[in-house]
Short mmCIF file of C-alpha atoms in Angstrom, two decimals:
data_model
loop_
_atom_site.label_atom_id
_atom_site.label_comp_id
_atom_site.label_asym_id
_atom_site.label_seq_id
_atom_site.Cartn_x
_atom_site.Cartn_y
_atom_site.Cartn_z
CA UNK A 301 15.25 30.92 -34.99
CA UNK A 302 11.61 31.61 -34.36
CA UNK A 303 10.89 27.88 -35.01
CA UNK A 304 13.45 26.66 -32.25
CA UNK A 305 12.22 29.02 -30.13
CA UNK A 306 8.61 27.84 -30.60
CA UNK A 307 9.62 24.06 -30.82
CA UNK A 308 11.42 24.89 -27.47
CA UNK A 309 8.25 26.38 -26.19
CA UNK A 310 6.24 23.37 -27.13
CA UNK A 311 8.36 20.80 -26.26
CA UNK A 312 8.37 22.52 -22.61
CA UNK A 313 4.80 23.02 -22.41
CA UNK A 314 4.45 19.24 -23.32
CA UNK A 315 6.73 18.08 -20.21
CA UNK A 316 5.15 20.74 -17.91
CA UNK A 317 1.46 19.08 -18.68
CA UNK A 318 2.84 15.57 -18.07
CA UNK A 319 3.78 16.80 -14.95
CA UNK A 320 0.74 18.16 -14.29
CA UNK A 321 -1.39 15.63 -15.65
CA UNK A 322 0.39 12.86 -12.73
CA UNK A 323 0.72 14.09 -9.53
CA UNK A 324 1.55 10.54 -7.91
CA UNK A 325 5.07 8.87 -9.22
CA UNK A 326 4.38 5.08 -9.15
CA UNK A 327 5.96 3.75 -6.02
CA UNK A 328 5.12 6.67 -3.98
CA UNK A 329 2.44 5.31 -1.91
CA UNK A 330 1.01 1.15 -0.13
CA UNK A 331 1.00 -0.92 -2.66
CA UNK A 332 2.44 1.18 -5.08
CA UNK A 333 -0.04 2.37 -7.42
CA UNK A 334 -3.82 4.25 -6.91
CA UNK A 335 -5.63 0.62 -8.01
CA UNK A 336 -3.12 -1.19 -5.68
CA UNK A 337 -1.62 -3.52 -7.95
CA UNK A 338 1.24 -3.72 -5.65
CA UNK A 339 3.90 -3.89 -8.79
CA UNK A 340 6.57 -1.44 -8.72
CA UNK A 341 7.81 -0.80 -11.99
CA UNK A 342 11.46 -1.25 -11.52
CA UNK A 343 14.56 -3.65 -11.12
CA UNK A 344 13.84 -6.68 -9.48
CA UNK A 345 16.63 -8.42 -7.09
CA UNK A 346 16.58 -11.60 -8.31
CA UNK A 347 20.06 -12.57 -6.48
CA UNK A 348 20.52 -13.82 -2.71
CA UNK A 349 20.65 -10.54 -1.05
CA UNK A 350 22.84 -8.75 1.32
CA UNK A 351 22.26 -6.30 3.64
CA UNK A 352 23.05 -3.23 2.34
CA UNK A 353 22.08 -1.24 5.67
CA UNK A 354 19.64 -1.57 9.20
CA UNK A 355 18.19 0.93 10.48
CA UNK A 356 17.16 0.37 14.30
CA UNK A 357 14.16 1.95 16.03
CA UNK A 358 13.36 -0.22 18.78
CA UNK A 359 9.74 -0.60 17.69
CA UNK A 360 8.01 -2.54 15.92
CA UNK A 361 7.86 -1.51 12.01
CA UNK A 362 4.08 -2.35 10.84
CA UNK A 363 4.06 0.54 8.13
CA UNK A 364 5.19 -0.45 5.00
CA UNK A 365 8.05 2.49 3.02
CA UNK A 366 7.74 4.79 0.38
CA UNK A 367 11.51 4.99 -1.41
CA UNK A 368 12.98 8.03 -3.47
CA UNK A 369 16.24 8.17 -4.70
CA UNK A 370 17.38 9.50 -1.91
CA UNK A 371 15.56 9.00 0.75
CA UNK A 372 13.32 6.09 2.48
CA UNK A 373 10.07 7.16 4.74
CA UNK A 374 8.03 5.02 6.81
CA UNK A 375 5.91 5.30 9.99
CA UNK A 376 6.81 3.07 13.29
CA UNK A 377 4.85 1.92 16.43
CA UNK A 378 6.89 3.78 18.37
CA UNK A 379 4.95 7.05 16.86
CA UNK A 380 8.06 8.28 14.79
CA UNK A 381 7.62 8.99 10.80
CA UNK A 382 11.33 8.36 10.03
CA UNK A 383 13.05 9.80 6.65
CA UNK A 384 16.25 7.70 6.40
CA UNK A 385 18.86 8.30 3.78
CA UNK A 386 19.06 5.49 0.64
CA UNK A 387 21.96 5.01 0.63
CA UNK A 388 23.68 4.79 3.84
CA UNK A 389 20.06 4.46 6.59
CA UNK A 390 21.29 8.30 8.22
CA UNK A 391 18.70 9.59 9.99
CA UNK A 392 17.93 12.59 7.93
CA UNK A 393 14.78 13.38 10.54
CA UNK A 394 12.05 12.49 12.51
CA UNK A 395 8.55 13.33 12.56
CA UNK A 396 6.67 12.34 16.20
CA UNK A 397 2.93 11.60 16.66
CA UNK A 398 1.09 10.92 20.03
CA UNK A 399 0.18 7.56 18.89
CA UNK A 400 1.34 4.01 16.90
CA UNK A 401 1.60 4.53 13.01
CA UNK A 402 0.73 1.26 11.78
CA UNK A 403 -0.27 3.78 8.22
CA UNK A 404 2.39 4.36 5.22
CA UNK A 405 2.80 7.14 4.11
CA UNK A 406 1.72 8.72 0.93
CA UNK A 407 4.35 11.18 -0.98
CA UNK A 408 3.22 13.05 -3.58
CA UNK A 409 5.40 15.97 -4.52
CA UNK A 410 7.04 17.48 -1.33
CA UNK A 411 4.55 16.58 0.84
CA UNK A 412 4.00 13.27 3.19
CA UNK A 413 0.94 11.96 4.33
CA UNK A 414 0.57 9.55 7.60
CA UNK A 415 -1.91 8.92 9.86
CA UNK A 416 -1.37 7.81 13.11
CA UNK A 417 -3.69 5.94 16.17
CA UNK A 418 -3.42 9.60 17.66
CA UNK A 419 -6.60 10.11 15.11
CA UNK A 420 -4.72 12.61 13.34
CA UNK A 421 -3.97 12.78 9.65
CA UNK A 422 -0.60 14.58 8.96
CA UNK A 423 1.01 16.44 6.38
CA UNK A 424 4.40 17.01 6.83
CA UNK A 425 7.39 19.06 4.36
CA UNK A 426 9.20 15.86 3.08
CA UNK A 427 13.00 17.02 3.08
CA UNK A 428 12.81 18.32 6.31
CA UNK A 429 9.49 16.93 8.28
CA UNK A 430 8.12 20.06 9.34
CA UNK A 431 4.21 19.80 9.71
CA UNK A 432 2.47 22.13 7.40
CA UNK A 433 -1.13 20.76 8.42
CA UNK A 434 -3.17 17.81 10.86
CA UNK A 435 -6.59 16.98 10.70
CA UNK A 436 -8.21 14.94 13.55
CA UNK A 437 -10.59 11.79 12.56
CA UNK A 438 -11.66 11.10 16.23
CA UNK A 439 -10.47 7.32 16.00
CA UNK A 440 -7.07 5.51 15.36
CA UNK A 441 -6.34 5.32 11.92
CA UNK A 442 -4.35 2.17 10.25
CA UNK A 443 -5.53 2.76 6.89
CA UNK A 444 -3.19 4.56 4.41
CA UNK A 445 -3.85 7.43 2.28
CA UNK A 446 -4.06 7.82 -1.37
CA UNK A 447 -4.91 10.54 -3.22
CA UNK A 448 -7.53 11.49 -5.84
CA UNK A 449 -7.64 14.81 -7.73
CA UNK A 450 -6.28 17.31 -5.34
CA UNK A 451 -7.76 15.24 -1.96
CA UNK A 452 -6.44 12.95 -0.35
CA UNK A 453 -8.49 10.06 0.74
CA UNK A 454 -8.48 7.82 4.50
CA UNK A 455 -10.24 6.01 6.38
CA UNK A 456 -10.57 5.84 10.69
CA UNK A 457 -11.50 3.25 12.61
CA UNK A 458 -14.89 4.77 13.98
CA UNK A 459 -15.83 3.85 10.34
CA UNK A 460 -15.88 7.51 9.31
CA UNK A 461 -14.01 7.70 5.42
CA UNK A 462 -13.29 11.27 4.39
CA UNK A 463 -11.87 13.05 1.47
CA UNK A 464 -9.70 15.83 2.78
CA UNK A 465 -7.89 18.92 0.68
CA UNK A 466 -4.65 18.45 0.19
CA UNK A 467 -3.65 21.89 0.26
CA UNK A 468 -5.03 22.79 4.10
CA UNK A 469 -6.48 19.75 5.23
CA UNK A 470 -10.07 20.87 5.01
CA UNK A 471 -12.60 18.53 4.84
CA UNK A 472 -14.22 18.41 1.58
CA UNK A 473 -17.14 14.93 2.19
CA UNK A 474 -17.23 12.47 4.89
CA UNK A 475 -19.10 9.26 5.13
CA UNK A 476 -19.47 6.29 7.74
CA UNK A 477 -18.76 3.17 5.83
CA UNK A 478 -19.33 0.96 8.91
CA UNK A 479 -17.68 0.27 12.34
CA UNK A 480 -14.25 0.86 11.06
CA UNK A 481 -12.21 1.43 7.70
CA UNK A 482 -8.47 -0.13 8.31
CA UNK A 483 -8.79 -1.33 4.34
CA UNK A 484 -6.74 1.51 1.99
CA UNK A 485 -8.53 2.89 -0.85
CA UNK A 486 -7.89 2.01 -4.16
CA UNK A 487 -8.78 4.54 -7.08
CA UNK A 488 -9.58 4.11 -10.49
CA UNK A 489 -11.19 6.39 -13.29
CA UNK A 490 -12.75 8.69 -10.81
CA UNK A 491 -14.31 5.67 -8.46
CA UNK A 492 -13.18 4.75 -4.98
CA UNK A 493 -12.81 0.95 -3.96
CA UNK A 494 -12.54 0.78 0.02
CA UNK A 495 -13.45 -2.26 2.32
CA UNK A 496 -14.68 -1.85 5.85
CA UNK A 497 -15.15 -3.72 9.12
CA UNK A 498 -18.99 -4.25 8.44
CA UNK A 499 -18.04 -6.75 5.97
CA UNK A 500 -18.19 -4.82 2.73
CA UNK A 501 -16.73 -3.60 0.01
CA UNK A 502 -17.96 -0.04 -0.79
CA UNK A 503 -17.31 1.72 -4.46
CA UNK A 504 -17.64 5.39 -3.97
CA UNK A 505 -18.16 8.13 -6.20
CA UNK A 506 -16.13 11.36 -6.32
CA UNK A 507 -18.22 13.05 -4.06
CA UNK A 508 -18.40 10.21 -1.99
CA UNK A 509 -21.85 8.71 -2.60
CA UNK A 510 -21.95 5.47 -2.46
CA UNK A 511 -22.37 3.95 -6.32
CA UNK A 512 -22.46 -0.21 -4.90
CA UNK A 513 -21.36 -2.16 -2.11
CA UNK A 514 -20.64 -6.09 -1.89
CA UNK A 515 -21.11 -7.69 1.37
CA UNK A 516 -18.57 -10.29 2.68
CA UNK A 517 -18.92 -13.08 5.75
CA UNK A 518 -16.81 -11.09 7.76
CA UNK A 519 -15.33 -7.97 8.05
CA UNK A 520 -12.49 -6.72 5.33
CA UNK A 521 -9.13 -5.88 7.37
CA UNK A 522 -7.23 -5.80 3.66
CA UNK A 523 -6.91 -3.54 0.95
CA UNK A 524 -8.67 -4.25 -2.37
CA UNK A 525 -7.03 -3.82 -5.91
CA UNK A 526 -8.73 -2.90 -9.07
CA UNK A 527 -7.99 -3.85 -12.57
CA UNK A 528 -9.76 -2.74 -15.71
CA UNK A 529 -13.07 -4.85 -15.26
CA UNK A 530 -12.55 -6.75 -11.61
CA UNK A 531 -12.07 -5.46 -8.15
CA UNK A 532 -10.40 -8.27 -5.91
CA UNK A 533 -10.16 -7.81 -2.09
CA UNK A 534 -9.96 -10.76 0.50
CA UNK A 535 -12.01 -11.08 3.75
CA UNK A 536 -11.77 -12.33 7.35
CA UNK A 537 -14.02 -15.12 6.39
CA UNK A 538 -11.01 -16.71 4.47
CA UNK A 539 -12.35 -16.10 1.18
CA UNK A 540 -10.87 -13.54 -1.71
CA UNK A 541 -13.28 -12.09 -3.78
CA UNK A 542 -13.81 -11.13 -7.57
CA UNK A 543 -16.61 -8.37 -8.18
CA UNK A 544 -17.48 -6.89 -11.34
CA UNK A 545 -16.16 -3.11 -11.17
CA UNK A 546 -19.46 -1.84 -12.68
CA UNK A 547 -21.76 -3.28 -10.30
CA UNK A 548 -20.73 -4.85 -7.56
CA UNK A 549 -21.48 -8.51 -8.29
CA UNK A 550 -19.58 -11.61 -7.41
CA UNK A 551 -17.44 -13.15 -10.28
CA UNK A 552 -15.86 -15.26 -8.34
CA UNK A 553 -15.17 -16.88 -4.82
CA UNK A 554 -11.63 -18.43 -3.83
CA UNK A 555 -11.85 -20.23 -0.14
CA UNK A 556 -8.25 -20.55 1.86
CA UNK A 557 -7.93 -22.05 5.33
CA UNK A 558 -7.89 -19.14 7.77
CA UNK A 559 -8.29 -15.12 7.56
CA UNK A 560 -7.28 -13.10 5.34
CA UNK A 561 -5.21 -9.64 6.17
CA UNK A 562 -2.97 -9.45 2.93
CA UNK A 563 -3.82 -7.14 0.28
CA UNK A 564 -3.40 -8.87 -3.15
CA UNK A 565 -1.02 -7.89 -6.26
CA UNK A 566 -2.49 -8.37 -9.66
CA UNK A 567 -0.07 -8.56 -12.55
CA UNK A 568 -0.08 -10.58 -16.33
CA UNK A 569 -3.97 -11.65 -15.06
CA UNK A 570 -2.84 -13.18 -11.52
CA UNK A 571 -3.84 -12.84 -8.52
CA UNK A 572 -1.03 -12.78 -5.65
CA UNK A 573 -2.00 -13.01 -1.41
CA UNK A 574 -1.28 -14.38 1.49
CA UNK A 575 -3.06 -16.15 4.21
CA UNK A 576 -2.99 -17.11 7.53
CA UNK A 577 -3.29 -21.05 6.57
CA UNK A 578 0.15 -20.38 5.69
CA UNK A 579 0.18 -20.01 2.02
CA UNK A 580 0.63 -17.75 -0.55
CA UNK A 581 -1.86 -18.34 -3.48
CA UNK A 582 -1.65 -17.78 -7.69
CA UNK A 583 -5.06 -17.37 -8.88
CA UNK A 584 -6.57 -16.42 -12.25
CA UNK A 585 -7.80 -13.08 -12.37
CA UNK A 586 -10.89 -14.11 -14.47
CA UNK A 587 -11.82 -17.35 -13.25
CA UNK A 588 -10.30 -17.49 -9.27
CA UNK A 589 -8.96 -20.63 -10.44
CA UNK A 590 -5.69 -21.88 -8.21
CA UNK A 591 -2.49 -21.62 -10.66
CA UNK A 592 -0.44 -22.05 -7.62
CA UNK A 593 0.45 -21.88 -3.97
CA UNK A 594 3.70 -21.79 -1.91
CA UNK A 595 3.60 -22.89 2.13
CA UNK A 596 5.21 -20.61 4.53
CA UNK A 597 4.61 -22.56 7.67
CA UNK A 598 3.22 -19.82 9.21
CA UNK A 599 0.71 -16.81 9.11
CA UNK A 600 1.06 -14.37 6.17
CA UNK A 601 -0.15 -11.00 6.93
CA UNK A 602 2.18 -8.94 4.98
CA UNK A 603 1.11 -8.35 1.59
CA UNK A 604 3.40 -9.24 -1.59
CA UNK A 605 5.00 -7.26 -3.71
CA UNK A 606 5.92 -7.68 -7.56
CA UNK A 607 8.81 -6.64 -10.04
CA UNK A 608 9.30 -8.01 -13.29
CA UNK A 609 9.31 -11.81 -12.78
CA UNK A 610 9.81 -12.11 -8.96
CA UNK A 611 7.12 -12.02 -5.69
CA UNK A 612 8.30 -11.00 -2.07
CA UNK A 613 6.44 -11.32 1.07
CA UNK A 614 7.10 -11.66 4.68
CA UNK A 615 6.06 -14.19 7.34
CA UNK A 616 5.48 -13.93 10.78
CA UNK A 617 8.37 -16.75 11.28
CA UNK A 618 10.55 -13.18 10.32
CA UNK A 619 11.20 -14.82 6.76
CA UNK A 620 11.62 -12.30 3.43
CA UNK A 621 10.69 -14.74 0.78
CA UNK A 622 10.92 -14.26 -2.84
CA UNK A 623 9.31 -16.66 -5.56
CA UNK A 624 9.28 -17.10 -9.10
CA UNK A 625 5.85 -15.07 -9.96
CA UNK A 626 5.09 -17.69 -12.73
CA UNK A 627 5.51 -20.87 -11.03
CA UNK A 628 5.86 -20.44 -7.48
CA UNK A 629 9.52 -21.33 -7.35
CA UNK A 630 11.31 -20.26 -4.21
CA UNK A 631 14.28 -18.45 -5.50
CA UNK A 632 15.61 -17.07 -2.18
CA UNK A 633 14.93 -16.06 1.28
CA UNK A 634 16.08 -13.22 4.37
CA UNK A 635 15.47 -13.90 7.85
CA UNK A 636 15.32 -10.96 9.88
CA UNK A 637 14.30 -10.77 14.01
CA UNK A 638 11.26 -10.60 14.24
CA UNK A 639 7.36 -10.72 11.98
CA UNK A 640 6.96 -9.48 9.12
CA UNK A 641 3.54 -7.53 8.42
CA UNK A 642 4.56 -4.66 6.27
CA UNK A 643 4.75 -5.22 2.93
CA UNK A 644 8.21 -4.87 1.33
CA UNK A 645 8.93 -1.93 -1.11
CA UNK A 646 11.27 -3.00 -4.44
CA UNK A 647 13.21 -0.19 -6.06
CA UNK A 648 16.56 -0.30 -8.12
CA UNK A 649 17.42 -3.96 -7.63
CA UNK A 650 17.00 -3.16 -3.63
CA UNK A 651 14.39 -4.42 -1.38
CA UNK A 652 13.18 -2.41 1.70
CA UNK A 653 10.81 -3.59 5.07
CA UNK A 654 10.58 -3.35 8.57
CA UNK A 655 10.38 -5.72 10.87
CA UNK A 656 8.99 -6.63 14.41
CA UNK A 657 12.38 -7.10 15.59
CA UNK A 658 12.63 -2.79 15.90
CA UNK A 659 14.71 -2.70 12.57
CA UNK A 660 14.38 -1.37 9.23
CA UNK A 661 16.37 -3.14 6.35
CA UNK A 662 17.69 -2.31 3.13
CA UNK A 663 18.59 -5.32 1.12
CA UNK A 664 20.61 -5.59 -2.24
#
């Protein structure tokens, strides 16, 4: 008996440190993951879909979702954080800011983060939207937040870059990184990867010293992602870049036709973005050799997303596409009402996005 009672005790402890040990469930925050792979760990819809639901709030839907089980969050110009249910798209509640929320939100526990072009970072109770703290950056923030440790990291677009508490929204460093910070950080083994409007890409210590930075042609609207020895992050000067994670230096240099605004996805040592030449590009994670592209027709600013075997992104011609992430194969396509910028969310064989059009779909 005193052996079950101590395996019981152990086996608890175990699941109470896991807990512990990952504040963040994957999915729960842009591109799905601190490095910003943009791969979400779940059922793919490989199938042409159908709408499962629309959701409309007569704005335009630039922030891309963060889906639970039960519930779907996202920010909207109109101001509004929405919390939608799953299942059915119920308005569950609303959260309003004085400005656009072009930001996704960051969930991590019960609490949501967004920040709004009000200046404001919010925290807000996630079942029923009631603010438990705000913290004013000055400037309009587009940048979403992650979160490292117990603060949670952002960017505004005066160029300030702070790491605030998450507990009371004190401000624990700040640094200027620029003229403006729209790029959303990525986080990896205790270093920061953020781009900013002077053209670079800054890695950042903890305690927000600045440990290299790579300079671009132009600035960096996009979010970079990190793997284990390359950070990749594309630039308004039409190029996406891949510098050594240890000390900032170029690996490699892949030139498209026109700017870049996508964030890319890394998976099985690819490289997935979009451009607005109107293609979506495969490249080798090691080399930046082209494996692949697919033509649009249009600008791509949203940024893809990967499960399993299959890539979606949206267009500004309105188009959800998905591809075959191995060959490039168009396997089906959505056409929604208006552009597409955010990027769409995958979770349980469903796909979820907003669109210019002032809806929010649910796909399956």
């Amino acid at each position: 008996m005193i052996m079950l009672r101590n395996g019981f005790f152990l086996f608890f402890f175990i699941i109470l440190l896991s807990s512990c040990s990952s504040s963040l469930q994957q999915g729960m925050k842009f591109r799905a993951d601190l490095m910003n792979t943009g791969v979400y760990n779940t059922i793919p819809l490989q199938s042409e879909p159908q709408l499962l639901w629309k959701y409309q709030t007569g704005a335009w839907v630039r922030s891309s979702a963060v889906v639970t089980n039960t519930m779907v969050y996202f920010g909207c110009s109109d101001g509004n954080l929405y919390a939608l249910d799953v299942v059915d798209g119920q308005l569950k509640w609303k959260f309003s800011t004085d400005g656009q929320i072009g930001s996704s939100p960051l969930l991590v526990k019960n609490k949501l983060f967004i920040g709004s072009y009000d200046g404001k970072l919010y925290c807000v109770e996630a079942l029923t939207g009631q603010l438990l703290w705000d913290f004013d950056t000055g400037d309009r923030i587009f940048s979403s937040p992650t979160i490292a440790g117990k603060n949670i990291l952002i960017g505004a677009l005066n160029g300030d870059f702070y790491a605030i508490s998450m507990k009371n929204g004190e401000v624990i460093w700040k640094i200027t990184l620029g003229t403006g910070v729209s790029s959303s950080p990525a986080y990896k083994d205790g270093v920061i990867y953020v781009g900013s409007w002077d053209g670079k890409l800054y890695a950042l210590k903890k305690n927000g010293d600045i440990k290299w930075d790579f300079q671009t042609e132009n600035l960096i609207f996009a979010s970079p992602a990190v793997t284990e020895k390359i950070v990749v992050v594309g630039s308004l000067d039409g190029n996406m870049y891949g510098v050594d994670i240890e000390n900032g230096s170029e690996i490699w240099k892949f030139e498209t036709g026109d700017q870049i605004t996508s964030s890319p996805a890394i998976l099985n040592n690819t490289v997935y973005f979009g451009s607005k030449d109107g293609y979506l590009y495969a490249l080798s994670l090691t080399s930046g050799e082209l494996l692949w592209k697919f033509e649009d027709g249009g600008e791509i600013e949203s940024s893809p997303s990967i499960a399993d075997n299959m890539i979606y992104f949206g267009g500004v011609n309105g188009v959800l596409y998905a591809l075959n992430s191995v060959s490039g194969e168009l396997i089906w396509k959505y056409t929604t009402g208006g552009r597409l910028f955010a990027s769409p969310v995958v979770a349980n064989g469903k796909i979820f996005i907003g669109s210019k059009d002032g809806f929010f779909y649910a796909l399956r």
